[in-house]
Amino acid sequence: MSPGEALLVRKIRDGTVIDHIPAGRALVVLRILGITGREGLRVAVVMNVESRRLGRKDIVKIENRHLRPEEVNKIALVAPTATINIVRDYEVVEKKRVELPSIVEGILKCTNPTCITRKPREPVKPRFRVLSRRPLRLQCMYCGTIVSEDDVVKQLIGG
Amino acid sequence: MGSARATWLGRDVISILDFSRDMLEELFLVADEMDRFLRSGRVPRLLEGKLVALAFFEPSTRTRLSFDTAAKRLGAETIGFSGEEGTSIAKGENLADTVRMLDSYADAIVIRHKYEGSALYAAEVAEHPVINAGDGKQHHPTQAMLDLYTVRQLFGSVDGLVYGVLGDLRYGRAATSFILGLTLFRPKKLYLISPPLLRAREEVLEVLRQRGIVFEEAGSLEEVIGGLDVLYVTRIQRERFPDPSEYEKVKGSYRVTRRLLEEHAKPELRVMHPLPRVDEISFDVDETKYAAYFIQARNGVPVRMALLALVLGGWEK
Ligand SMILES: [Zn+2]
């Protein structure tokens, strides 16, 4: 983090810093994590700051909250450039990049209403092949339907 | 060829794209044999002792009878259900459990279902080979096999021809599978002719682009018919439309007539159709040299015989 950013938000003691979020996606990331502000967690959101890697980026800092693996997988869908820093006692103890797998399983619903994965009471997990990462394009492995980034964002923040 | 044959054994048949050109050529050679057996009236009972389950959750007479005939001609027995009966069998039971039950009885399962992806899902559940006889709007691979076989029979090759596929390219699985099947060969050009509401789905166009097929989307048959060798016509199926008012907008929007063909088509043009038709090909085309759809319909049995013999292993004995 540059000194300029440090001025914007002070360091957190314990929690998670999600850095390198594509500019404008910070609020989507918060929605995915189900953070509304009413949880009482201390949350800082920094948007559209300079980034050497991305040009512009967003940052989200959440005190006293760690991420579950499925949350990390969802973030990978909408913020594939994100890095996740785990902070303890003001120190970053772990830093990892989110990773979008080549097959996305179980997170998203197929957008085709007559896909077998949408049929009630079938023990089948939706599975998508990643066709492209930026912009995100996924293809249902059952019905072949192509799901766009907009569909994915809508689903993740709607549900 | 032995290796191509070996890869058919025990295989699921879900999409035409699961197969290579070599495998299809192999299938066509076996279908030629089957056709000879049928014409001579002596068909070897290659599948004696085998049992084929016909699971038609969605009504279909032609495809089911054609599979039933193919299996029985080769000495296999069939069990199964269709249409309403299929719905009631599945009542209170999910598809996975129905497939598991059939899998415990039969050596292969032929499945038709209105949901896309159902055949692939059934294949994941079943240990025996699953043959897709149509899943929703998506795939109908055995129809594509007999369509390509018919083209090869009529023209000697699937390569180098100019194709037009006319009709519902969005919800029509026969048209979709035929288009995908052509990508395994080298067509000279492919015209996709449909009303704007019924354009081919993006995932299908993507396959055409990836496989370097020269294609063009067209809004009317009249514009392109003069250049075609094969015109593949499909009907518009009301039941595939998510919105009935969409169906009302496009029904009856194209029609192939004898006059149109005689005035605009090349003499070598052949008209194909998976049948049944509604009014998209007028009856006066039937007795012209253009009509190839009855030949196509007849090819269903030998091609499906070849498929069953290859998948169930009877052909290797
Ligand atoms: Zn799907």
PDB file of N, CA and C and ligand atoms in Angstrom, chain A residues 110-112 115-118 128 140-145, chain B residues 116, ligand 1:
ATOM      1  N   CYS A 110     -27.395 -22.219 -13.320  1.00  0.00           N
ATOM      2  CA  CYS A 110     -27.448 -22.023 -14.766  1.00  0.00           C
ATOM      3  C   CYS A 110     -28.599 -21.058 -15.068  1.00  0.00           C
ATOM      4  N   THR A 111     -28.398 -20.189 -16.063  1.00  0.00           N
ATOM      5  CA  THR A 111     -29.434 -19.211 -16.384  1.00  0.00           C
ATOM      6  C   THR A 111     -30.533 -19.798 -17.262  1.00  0.00           C
ATOM      7  N   ASN A 112     -30.335 -21.017 -17.744  1.00  0.00           N
ATOM      8  CA  ASN A 112     -31.337 -21.652 -18.605  1.00  0.00           C
ATOM      9  C   ASN A 112     -32.359 -22.397 -17.739  1.00  0.00           C
ATOM     10  N   CYS A 115     -32.591 -26.261 -17.924  1.00  0.00           N
ATOM     11  CA  CYS A 115     -31.367 -27.053 -17.760  1.00  0.00           C
ATOM     12  C   CYS A 115     -31.627 -28.094 -16.669  1.00  0.00           C
ATOM     13  N   ILE A 116     -31.061 -29.283 -16.840  1.00  0.00           N
ATOM     14  CA  ILE A 116     -31.287 -30.345 -15.858  1.00  0.00           C
ATOM     15  C   ILE A 116     -30.845 -29.922 -14.449  1.00  0.00           C
ATOM     16  N   THR A 117     -29.855 -29.013 -14.372  1.00  0.00           N
ATOM     17  CA  THR A 117     -29.391 -28.570 -13.052  1.00  0.00           C
ATOM     18  C   THR A 117     -30.411 -27.680 -12.347  1.00  0.00           C
ATOM     19  N   ARG A 118     -31.442 -27.240 -13.092  1.00  0.00           N
ATOM     20  CA  ARG A 118     -32.483 -26.406 -12.486  1.00  0.00           C
ATOM     21  C   ARG A 118     -33.706 -27.221 -12.086  1.00  0.00           C
ATOM     22  N   PHE A 128     -19.675 -25.352 -14.372  1.00  0.00           N
ATOM     23  CA  PHE A 128     -19.389 -24.472 -15.503  1.00  0.00           C
ATOM     24  C   PHE A 128     -17.920 -24.558 -15.889  1.00  0.00           C
ATOM     25  N   CYS A 140     -22.208 -23.625 -19.095  1.00  0.00           N
ATOM     26  CA  CYS A 140     -22.793 -24.731 -18.341  1.00  0.00           C
ATOM     27  C   CYS A 140     -22.360 -26.043 -18.988  1.00  0.00           C
ATOM     28  N   MET A 141     -21.825 -26.962 -18.193  1.00  0.00           N
ATOM     29  CA  MET A 141     -21.332 -28.216 -18.757  1.00  0.00           C
ATOM     30  C   MET A 141     -22.466 -29.181 -19.062  1.00  0.00           C
ATOM     31  N   TYR A 142     -23.662 -28.878 -18.585  1.00  0.00           N
ATOM     32  CA  TYR A 142     -24.801 -29.744 -18.893  1.00  0.00           C
ATOM     33  C   TYR A 142     -25.557 -29.279 -20.129  1.00  0.00           C
ATOM     34  N   CYS A 143     -25.919 -27.998 -20.169  1.00  0.00           N
ATOM     35  CA  CYS A 143     -26.779 -27.551 -21.270  1.00  0.00           C
ATOM     36  C   CYS A 143     -26.061 -26.662 -22.269  1.00  0.00           C
ATOM     37  N   GLY A 144     -24.813 -26.284 -21.998  1.00  0.00           N
ATOM     38  CA  GLY A 144     -24.054 -25.496 -22.969  1.00  0.00           C
ATOM     39  C   GLY A 144     -24.321 -24.004 -22.934  1.00  0.00           C
ATOM     40  N   THR A 145     -25.256 -23.571 -22.103  1.00  0.00           N
ATOM     41  CA  THR A 145     -25.579 -22.147 -22.048  1.00  0.00           C
ATOM     42  C   THR A 145     -24.366 -21.332 -21.586  1.00  0.00           C
TER      43      THR A 145
ATOM     44  N   GLU B 116     -32.533 -29.844 -21.038  1.00  0.00           N
ATOM     45  CA  GLU B 116     -31.193 -29.890 -21.615  1.00  0.00           C
ATOM     46  C   GLU B 116     -30.204 -30.428 -20.576  1.00  0.00           C
TER      47      GLU B 116
HETATM   48 ZN    ZN C   1     -27.276 -25.384 -17.838  1.00  0.00          ZN
END
